[in-house]
Amino acid sequence: MMYGIVRTYSPYLRALQRSWEPINATGSLQIQQVRWRKRRTDPKAKSKIGRVREPTPFDPWERDFLVEKMPHYRSTMNAVRHLFNEELERKKDETAEGLSSVEQEREEEEEFRQLLKWNEQENAKINARRKEKLAAKAKEIEEENLQRLLRKEEQEAEEIERMRQLVLQEQEASKTFITMETMEAAINEALDNPKNYDFLIKKSGEPILPEDTAWESFKERTMKAKDEEFVADGGDENQVKSAEN
């Protein structure tokens, strides 16, 4: 057991042995301090048994103050460091190029004036283009409005003409209207000339209209369709006329 302890701490013992030798070969005094380190398996010191560490007290106002001010402090310090780095780099460039700070500032100012003048010229060009574009757009809008007004006037004129034609048609149709004066004559004519509204339809779909049918327009369309079908089949117009007669 004792051998194990000596073997474990042999490096420390050799260090202590060297520190016990006060004088070296040159005759000067040597003192070497060796710090004793505690192992993980060693028990707790007697002076710390039952000791409970109290948390470090802090001021709430100081904590809030630091939380609020530290970001500003860090940003300010970063800006200062950045400025110092730029100044250092500028001095290095001046040393490399052989220009003084005054000459470099003068060149930078002249370059800034040229850039400002070029910027004003570009702004003037862009302003002129913008004015031309706005003028063209305004002219286009004015032409569109004029065309819209013309189309509206044409539509109104067409609507007026259509209404006039309707009025004329109604006036022409009103001549055949039955009035109180012509009612008796119309009744007598209807009794003398009866009209039949009935008609037959074949299985093929062809209608059969009576002679006294009231569907005169339908009868005309039917006869015209028959004539066209007969001509398309190779019939002669004379045969059509004879068939009609």
PDB file of C-alpha atoms in Angstrom:
ATOM      1  CA  MET A   1       0.000   0.000   0.000  1.00  0.00           C
ATOM      2  CA  MET A   2       2.765   2.320   0.808  1.00  0.00           C
ATOM      3  CA  TYR A   3       4.529   1.364  -2.373  1.00  0.00           C
ATOM      4  CA  GLY A   4       1.510   2.329  -4.428  1.00  0.00           C
ATOM      5  CA  ILE A   5       1.384   5.783  -2.866  1.00  0.00           C
ATOM      6  CA  VAL A   6       5.067   6.380  -3.487  1.00  0.00           C
ATOM      7  CA  ARG A   7       4.697   5.160  -7.068  1.00  0.00           C
ATOM      8  CA  THR A   8       1.721   7.402  -7.695  1.00  0.00           C
ATOM      9  CA  TYR A   9       3.357  10.512  -6.304  1.00  0.00           C
ATOM     10  CA  SER A  10       6.866   9.802  -7.535  1.00  0.00           C
ATOM     11  CA  PRO A  11       6.891  12.836  -9.905  1.00  0.00           C
ATOM     12  CA  TYR A  12       5.889  15.150  -7.072  1.00  0.00           C
ATOM     13  CA  LEU A  13       8.511  13.578  -4.792  1.00  0.00           C
ATOM     14  CA  ARG A  14      11.217  14.151  -7.381  1.00  0.00           C
ATOM     15  CA  ALA A  15      10.102  17.757  -7.725  1.00  0.00           C
ATOM     16  CA  LEU A  16      10.243  18.192  -3.942  1.00  0.00           C
ATOM     17  CA  GLN A  17      13.666  16.607  -3.902  1.00  0.00           C
ATOM     18  CA  ARG A  18      14.901  19.082  -6.504  1.00  0.00           C
ATOM     19  CA  SER A  19      13.410  21.956  -4.511  1.00  0.00           C
ATOM     20  CA  TRP A  20      15.213  20.763  -1.394  1.00  0.00           C
ATOM     21  CA  GLU A  21      18.525  21.248  -3.127  1.00  0.00           C
ATOM     22  CA  PRO A  22      19.068  24.943  -2.394  1.00  0.00           C
ATOM     23  CA  ILE A  23      22.312  25.357  -4.305  1.00  0.00           C
ATOM     24  CA  ASN A  24      23.091  24.219  -7.871  1.00  0.00           C
ATOM     25  CA  ALA A  25      26.426  23.760  -9.544  1.00  0.00           C
ATOM     26  CA  THR A  26      26.834  27.482 -10.221  1.00  0.00           C
ATOM     27  CA  GLY A  27      26.392  28.331  -6.559  1.00  0.00           C
ATOM     28  CA  SER A  28      23.007  30.228  -6.978  1.00  0.00           C
ATOM     29  CA  LEU A  29      19.976  29.556  -4.811  1.00  0.00           C
ATOM     30  CA  GLN A  30      17.035  27.719  -6.474  1.00  0.00           C
ATOM     31  CA  ILE A  31      13.509  27.542  -5.023  1.00  0.00           C
ATOM     32  CA  GLN A  32      10.787  25.689  -6.947  1.00  0.00           C
ATOM     33  CA  GLN A  33       7.163  25.909  -5.833  1.00  0.00           C
ATOM     34  CA  VAL A  34       5.059  22.786  -6.280  1.00  0.00           C
ATOM     35  CA  ARG A  35       1.272  23.004  -6.052  1.00  0.00           C
ATOM     36  CA  TRP A  36      -0.416  20.054  -4.404  1.00  0.00           C
ATOM     37  CA  ARG A  37      -3.436  18.960  -6.517  1.00  0.00           C
ATOM     38  CA  LYS A  38      -6.244  17.020  -4.994  1.00  0.00           C
ATOM     39  CA  ARG A  39      -7.439  13.829  -6.611  1.00  0.00           C
ATOM     40  CA  ARG A  40     -11.066  13.225  -7.579  1.00  0.00           C
ATOM     41  CA  THR A  41     -11.307  10.333  -5.142  1.00  0.00           C
ATOM     42  CA  ASP A  42     -10.077  12.300  -2.136  1.00  0.00           C
ATOM     43  CA  PRO A  43     -12.717  13.142   0.485  1.00  0.00           C
ATOM     44  CA  LYS A  44     -13.987  16.682   1.104  1.00  0.00           C
ATOM     45  CA  ALA A  45     -11.861  18.912   3.319  1.00  0.00           C
ATOM     46  CA  LYS A  46     -12.945  19.145   6.941  1.00  0.00           C
ATOM     47  CA  SER A  47     -13.251  22.918   6.705  1.00  0.00           C
ATOM     48  CA  LYS A  48     -15.813  22.604   3.869  1.00  0.00           C
ATOM     49  CA  ILE A  49     -17.994  19.881   5.325  1.00  0.00           C
ATOM     50  CA  GLY A  50     -21.531  21.244   5.764  1.00  0.00           C
ATOM     51  CA  ARG A  51     -20.683  24.457   3.926  1.00  0.00           C
ATOM     52  CA  VAL A  52     -23.446  25.816   1.669  1.00  0.00           C
ATOM     53  CA  ARG A  53     -22.347  28.375  -0.874  1.00  0.00           C
ATOM     54  CA  GLU A  54     -24.410  31.513  -0.887  1.00  0.00           C
ATOM     55  CA  PRO A  55     -25.163  32.970  -4.321  1.00  0.00           C
ATOM     56  CA  THR A  56     -23.289  36.093  -5.228  1.00  0.00           C
ATOM     57  CA  PRO A  57     -25.536  39.078  -4.487  1.00  0.00           C
ATOM     58  CA  PHE A  58     -26.306  41.453  -7.359  1.00  0.00           C
ATOM     59  CA  ASP A  59     -28.006  44.801  -7.688  1.00  0.00           C
ATOM     60  CA  PRO A  60     -31.190  44.639  -9.839  1.00  0.00           C
ATOM     61  CA  TRP A  61     -30.729  48.222 -11.023  1.00  0.00           C
ATOM     62  CA  GLU A  62     -27.137  47.513 -12.046  1.00  0.00           C
ATOM     63  CA  ARG A  63     -28.212  44.377 -13.902  1.00  0.00           C
ATOM     64  CA  ASP A  64     -30.941  46.221 -15.836  1.00  0.00           C
ATOM     65  CA  PHE A  65     -28.520  49.036 -16.573  1.00  0.00           C
ATOM     66  CA  LEU A  66     -25.921  46.627 -17.967  1.00  0.00           C
ATOM     67  CA  VAL A  67     -28.510  44.744 -20.013  1.00  0.00           C
ATOM     68  CA  GLU A  68     -29.636  48.019 -21.569  1.00  0.00           C
ATOM     69  CA  LYS A  69     -26.250  49.687 -22.063  1.00  0.00           C
ATOM     70  CA  MET A  70     -23.984  46.804 -23.008  1.00  0.00           C
ATOM     71  CA  PRO A  71     -25.307  46.492 -26.612  1.00  0.00           C
ATOM     72  CA  HIS A  72     -24.671  50.217 -27.130  1.00  0.00           C
ATOM     73  CA  TYR A  73     -21.235  49.837 -25.631  1.00  0.00           C
ATOM     74  CA  ARG A  74     -20.375  46.878 -27.861  1.00  0.00           C
ATOM     75  CA  SER A  75     -21.623  48.600 -31.017  1.00  0.00           C
ATOM     76  CA  THR A  76     -19.687  51.768 -30.137  1.00  0.00           C
ATOM     77  CA  MET A  77     -16.514  49.817 -29.473  1.00  0.00           C
ATOM     78  CA  ASN A  78     -16.907  47.883 -32.718  1.00  0.00           C
ATOM     79  CA  ALA A  79     -17.331  51.130 -34.612  1.00  0.00           C
ATOM     80  CA  VAL A  80     -14.239  52.607 -32.952  1.00  0.00           C
ATOM     81  CA  ARG A  81     -12.207  49.492 -33.751  1.00  0.00           C
ATOM     82  CA  HIS A  82     -13.432  49.583 -37.330  1.00  0.00           C
ATOM     83  CA  LEU A  83     -12.462  53.257 -37.608  1.00  0.00           C
ATOM     84  CA  PHE A  84      -9.022  52.591 -36.185  1.00  0.00           C
ATOM     85  CA  ASN A  85      -8.520  49.660 -38.566  1.00  0.00           C
ATOM     86  CA  GLU A  86      -9.525  51.815 -41.523  1.00  0.00           C
ATOM     87  CA  GLU A  87      -7.141  54.538 -40.436  1.00  0.00           C
ATOM     88  CA  LEU A  88      -4.363  51.995 -40.038  1.00  0.00           C
ATOM     89  CA  GLU A  89      -5.035  50.535 -43.483  1.00  0.00           C
ATOM     90  CA  ARG A  90      -5.138  54.045 -44.969  1.00  0.00           C
ATOM     91  CA  LYS A  91      -1.782  54.857 -43.442  1.00  0.00           C
ATOM     92  CA  LYS A  92      -0.381  51.638 -44.851  1.00  0.00           C
ATOM     93  CA  ASP A  93      -1.721  52.535 -48.296  1.00  0.00           C
ATOM     94  CA  GLU A  94      -0.282  56.029 -48.012  1.00  0.00           C
ATOM     95  CA  THR A  95       3.074  54.594 -47.094  1.00  0.00           C
ATOM     96  CA  ALA A  96       2.915  52.152 -50.021  1.00  0.00           C
ATOM     97  CA  GLU A  97       1.791  54.729 -52.590  1.00  0.00           C
ATOM     98  CA  GLY A  98       3.940  57.541 -51.259  1.00  0.00           C
ATOM     99  CA  LEU A  99       1.017  59.992 -50.907  1.00  0.00           C
ATOM    100  CA  SER A 100       0.303  62.133 -47.933  1.00  0.00           C
ATOM    101  CA  SER A 101      -3.070  62.227 -46.203  1.00  0.00           C
ATOM    102  CA  VAL A 102      -3.714  65.771 -47.448  1.00  0.00           C
ATOM    103  CA  GLU A 103      -3.113  64.824 -51.074  1.00  0.00           C
ATOM    104  CA  GLN A 104      -5.247  61.736 -50.725  1.00  0.00           C
ATOM    105  CA  GLU A 105      -8.093  63.741 -49.170  1.00  0.00           C
ATOM    106  CA  ARG A 106      -7.803  66.246 -52.011  1.00  0.00           C
ATOM    107  CA  GLU A 107      -8.010  63.469 -54.600  1.00  0.00           C
ATOM    108  CA  GLU A 108     -10.967  61.894 -52.823  1.00  0.00           C
ATOM    109  CA  GLU A 109     -12.740  65.252 -52.697  1.00  0.00           C
ATOM    110  CA  GLU A 110     -12.112  65.838 -56.406  1.00  0.00           C
ATOM    111  CA  GLU A 111     -13.385  62.350 -57.195  1.00  0.00           C
ATOM    112  CA  PHE A 112     -16.469  63.001 -55.081  1.00  0.00           C
ATOM    113  CA  ARG A 113     -17.152  66.253 -56.995  1.00  0.00           C
ATOM    114  CA  GLN A 114     -16.878  64.422 -60.312  1.00  0.00           C
ATOM    115  CA  LEU A 115     -19.184  61.671 -59.117  1.00  0.00           C
ATOM    116  CA  LEU A 116     -21.666  64.260 -57.853  1.00  0.00           C
ATOM    117  CA  LYS A 117     -21.585  66.064 -61.201  1.00  0.00           C
ATOM    118  CA  TRP A 118     -22.080  62.800 -63.071  1.00  0.00           C
ATOM    119  CA  ASN A 119     -24.968  61.944 -60.749  1.00  0.00           C
ATOM    120  CA  GLU A 120     -26.650  65.285 -61.473  1.00  0.00           C
ATOM    121  CA  GLN A 121     -26.264  64.732 -65.210  1.00  0.00           C
ATOM    122  CA  GLU A 122     -27.765  61.258 -64.988  1.00  0.00           C
ATOM    123  CA  ASN A 123     -30.644  62.605 -62.904  1.00  0.00           C
ATOM    124  CA  ALA A 124     -31.293  65.289 -65.527  1.00  0.00           C
ATOM    125  CA  LYS A 125     -31.335  62.665 -68.314  1.00  0.00           C
ATOM    126  CA  ILE A 126     -33.677  60.412 -66.364  1.00  0.00           C
ATOM    127  CA  ASN A 127     -35.936  63.379 -65.571  1.00  0.00           C
ATOM    128  CA  ALA A 128     -36.124  64.294 -69.268  1.00  0.00           C
ATOM    129  CA  ARG A 129     -36.952  60.697 -70.202  1.00  0.00           C
ATOM    130  CA  ARG A 130     -39.578  60.585 -67.488  1.00  0.00           C
ATOM    131  CA  LYS A 131     -41.189  63.795 -68.779  1.00  0.00           C
ATOM    132  CA  GLU A 132     -41.235  62.436 -72.336  1.00  0.00           C
ATOM    133  CA  LYS A 133     -42.739  59.167 -71.152  1.00  0.00           C
ATOM    134  CA  LEU A 134     -45.400  60.954 -69.088  1.00  0.00           C
ATOM    135  CA  ALA A 135     -46.234  63.252 -72.037  1.00  0.00           C
ATOM    136  CA  ALA A 136     -46.559  60.274 -74.386  1.00  0.00           C
ATOM    137  CA  LYS A 137     -48.697  58.465 -71.817  1.00  0.00           C
ATOM    138  CA  ALA A 138     -50.931  61.511 -71.380  1.00  0.00           C
ATOM    139  CA  LYS A 139     -51.305  61.826 -75.161  1.00  0.00           C
ATOM    140  CA  GLU A 140     -52.169  58.140 -75.449  1.00  0.00           C
ATOM    141  CA  ILE A 141     -54.750  58.444 -72.692  1.00  0.00           C
ATOM    142  CA  GLU A 142     -56.242  61.510 -74.381  1.00  0.00           C
ATOM    143  CA  GLU A 143     -56.500  59.641 -77.702  1.00  0.00           C
ATOM    144  CA  GLU A 144     -58.106  56.667 -75.975  1.00  0.00           C
ATOM    145  CA  ASN A 145     -60.638  58.950 -74.307  1.00  0.00           C
ATOM    146  CA  LEU A 146     -61.376  60.616 -77.660  1.00  0.00           C
ATOM    147  CA  GLN A 147     -61.848  57.249 -79.361  1.00  0.00           C
ATOM    148  CA  ARG A 148     -64.077  56.146 -76.503  1.00  0.00           C
ATOM    149  CA  LEU A 149     -66.213  59.266 -76.905  1.00  0.00           C
ATOM    150  CA  LEU A 150     -66.441  58.701 -80.667  1.00  0.00           C
ATOM    151  CA  ARG A 151     -67.468  55.074 -80.174  1.00  0.00           C
ATOM    152  CA  LYS A 152     -70.034  56.162 -77.612  1.00  0.00           C
ATOM    153  CA  GLU A 153     -71.459  58.744 -80.025  1.00  0.00           C
ATOM    154  CA  GLU A 154     -71.609  56.124 -82.795  1.00  0.00           C
ATOM    155  CA  GLN A 155     -73.373  53.690 -80.482  1.00  0.00           C
ATOM    156  CA  GLU A 156     -75.837  56.385 -79.468  1.00  0.00           C
ATOM    157  CA  ALA A 157     -76.448  57.252 -83.136  1.00  0.00           C
ATOM    158  CA  GLU A 158     -76.974  53.554 -83.954  1.00  0.00           C
ATOM    159  CA  GLU A 159     -79.344  53.205 -81.012  1.00  0.00           C
ATOM    160  CA  ILE A 160     -81.292  56.274 -82.132  1.00  0.00           C
ATOM    161  CA  GLU A 161     -81.517  54.896 -85.691  1.00  0.00           C
ATOM    162  CA  ARG A 162     -82.664  51.508 -84.378  1.00  0.00           C
ATOM    163  CA  MET A 163     -85.324  53.118 -82.240  1.00  0.00           C
ATOM    164  CA  ARG A 164     -86.444  55.209 -85.235  1.00  0.00           C
ATOM    165  CA  GLN A 165     -86.750  52.071 -87.348  1.00  0.00           C
ATOM    166  CA  LEU A 166     -88.757  50.414 -84.576  1.00  0.00           C
ATOM    167  CA  VAL A 167     -91.036  53.427 -84.443  1.00  0.00           C
ATOM    168  CA  LEU A 168     -91.519  53.318 -88.216  1.00  0.00           C
ATOM    169  CA  GLN A 169     -92.251  49.586 -88.070  1.00  0.00           C
ATOM    170  CA  GLU A 170     -94.759  50.120 -85.317  1.00  0.00           C
ATOM    171  CA  GLN A 171     -96.343  52.944 -87.255  1.00  0.00           C
ATOM    172  CA  GLU A 172     -96.557  50.734 -90.347  1.00  0.00           C
ATOM    173  CA  ALA A 173     -97.914  47.843 -88.300  1.00  0.00           C
ATOM    174  CA  SER A 174    -100.416  50.106 -86.592  1.00  0.00           C
ATOM    175  CA  LYS A 175    -102.235  50.507 -89.889  1.00  0.00           C
ATOM    176  CA  THR A 176    -103.366  46.885 -89.607  1.00  0.00           C
ATOM    177  CA  PHE A 177    -104.314  47.128 -85.959  1.00  0.00           C
ATOM    178  CA  ILE A 178    -107.928  46.408 -85.089  1.00  0.00           C
ATOM    179  CA  THR A 179    -109.596  49.478 -83.663  1.00  0.00           C
ATOM    180  CA  MET A 180    -113.067  50.025 -82.324  1.00  0.00           C
ATOM    181  CA  GLU A 181    -114.188  51.285 -85.741  1.00  0.00           C
ATOM    182  CA  THR A 182    -112.779  48.295 -87.665  1.00  0.00           C
ATOM    183  CA  MET A 183    -113.590  45.632 -85.121  1.00  0.00           C
ATOM    184  CA  GLU A 184    -116.863  44.528 -86.712  1.00  0.00           C
ATOM    185  CA  ALA A 185    -115.330  44.251 -90.183  1.00  0.00           C
ATOM    186  CA  ALA A 186    -112.410  42.219 -88.796  1.00  0.00           C
ATOM    187  CA  ILE A 187    -114.829  39.843 -87.072  1.00  0.00           C
ATOM    188  CA  ASN A 188    -116.817  39.349 -90.265  1.00  0.00           C
ATOM    189  CA  GLU A 189    -113.616  38.714 -92.286  1.00  0.00           C
ATOM    190  CA  ALA A 190    -112.405  36.161 -89.730  1.00  0.00           C
ATOM    191  CA  LEU A 191    -115.756  34.376 -89.926  1.00  0.00           C
ATOM    192  CA  ASP A 192    -115.753  34.424 -93.750  1.00  0.00           C
ATOM    193  CA  ASN A 193    -112.104  33.215 -94.020  1.00  0.00           C
ATOM    194  CA  PRO A 194    -111.405  30.741 -91.190  1.00  0.00           C
ATOM    195  CA  LYS A 195    -107.787  29.677 -90.552  1.00  0.00           C
ATOM    196  CA  ASN A 196    -106.660  26.288 -89.409  1.00  0.00           C
ATOM    197  CA  TYR A 197    -103.818  26.069 -86.883  1.00  0.00           C
ATOM    198  CA  ASP A 198    -103.566  22.288 -86.918  1.00  0.00           C
ATOM    199  CA  PHE A 199    -101.032  20.311 -88.998  1.00  0.00           C
ATOM    200  CA  LEU A 200     -99.750  16.773 -89.272  1.00  0.00           C
ATOM    201  CA  ILE A 201     -96.184  15.426 -89.079  1.00  0.00           C
ATOM    202  CA  LYS A 202     -95.048  12.308 -90.924  1.00  0.00           C
ATOM    203  CA  LYS A 203     -92.775   9.682 -89.424  1.00  0.00           C
ATOM    204  CA  SER A 204     -89.952  11.151 -91.469  1.00  0.00           C
ATOM    205  CA  GLY A 205     -90.500  14.495 -89.738  1.00  0.00           C
ATOM    206  CA  GLU A 206     -92.038  16.257 -92.747  1.00  0.00           C
ATOM    207  CA  PRO A 207     -94.988  18.491 -91.792  1.00  0.00           C
ATOM    208  CA  ILE A 208     -98.316  18.321 -93.677  1.00  0.00           C
ATOM    209  CA  LEU A 209    -100.113  21.661 -93.694  1.00  0.00           C
ATOM    210  CA  PRO A 210    -103.781  22.074 -94.730  1.00  0.00           C
ATOM    211  CA  GLU A 211    -104.844  24.508 -97.439  1.00  0.00           C
ATOM    212  CA  ASP A 212    -106.439  26.979 -95.038  1.00  0.00           C
ATOM    213  CA  THR A 213    -103.461  26.942 -92.644  1.00  0.00           C
ATOM    214  CA  ALA A 214    -102.634  29.995 -90.593  1.00  0.00           C
ATOM    215  CA  TRP A 215     -98.893  29.199 -90.724  1.00  0.00           C
ATOM    216  CA  GLU A 216     -98.278  30.962 -93.996  1.00  0.00           C
ATOM    217  CA  SER A 217     -94.614  31.778 -93.300  1.00  0.00           C
ATOM    218  CA  PHE A 218     -93.977  28.220 -92.144  1.00  0.00           C
ATOM    219  CA  LYS A 219     -95.651  26.939 -95.318  1.00  0.00           C
ATOM    220  CA  GLU A 220     -93.477  29.169 -97.505  1.00  0.00           C
ATOM    221  CA  ARG A 221     -90.275  27.960 -95.805  1.00  0.00           C
ATOM    222  CA  THR A 222     -91.381  24.348 -96.222  1.00  0.00           C
ATOM    223  CA  MET A 223     -92.090  24.793 -99.932  1.00  0.00           C
ATOM    224  CA  LYS A 224     -88.779  26.578-100.453  1.00  0.00           C
ATOM    225  CA  ALA A 225     -86.863  23.782 -98.688  1.00  0.00           C
ATOM    226  CA  LYS A 226     -88.582  21.218-100.944  1.00  0.00           C
ATOM    227  CA  ASP A 227     -87.669  23.151-104.067  1.00  0.00           C
ATOM    228  CA  GLU A 228     -84.018  23.456-103.034  1.00  0.00           C
ATOM    229  CA  GLU A 229     -83.848  19.744-102.218  1.00  0.00           C
ATOM    230  CA  PHE A 230     -85.392  18.888-105.615  1.00  0.00           C
ATOM    231  CA  VAL A 231     -82.904  21.080-107.484  1.00  0.00           C
ATOM    232  CA  ALA A 232     -80.010  19.597-105.536  1.00  0.00           C
ATOM    233  CA  ASP A 233     -81.160  16.105-106.556  1.00  0.00           C
ATOM    234  CA  GLY A 234     -80.876  17.082-110.265  1.00  0.00           C
ATOM    235  CA  GLY A 235     -84.392  18.180-111.009  1.00  0.00           C
ATOM    236  CA  ASP A 236     -85.222  20.835-113.611  1.00  0.00           C
ATOM    237  CA  GLU A 237     -86.544  24.244-112.739  1.00  0.00           C
ATOM    238  CA  ASN A 238     -89.335  23.835-115.302  1.00  0.00           C
ATOM    239  CA  GLN A 239     -90.389  20.608-113.606  1.00  0.00           C
ATOM    240  CA  VAL A 240     -90.396  22.490-110.333  1.00  0.00           C
ATOM    241  CA  LYS A 241     -92.611  25.182-111.802  1.00  0.00           C
ATOM    242  CA  SER A 242     -94.912  22.617-113.380  1.00  0.00           C
ATOM    243  CA  ALA A 243     -95.069  20.791-110.103  1.00  0.00           C
ATOM    244  CA  GLU A 244     -96.011  24.000-108.378  1.00  0.00           C
ATOM    245  CA  ASN A 245     -98.688  24.727-110.947  1.00  0.00           C
TER     246      ASN A 245
END
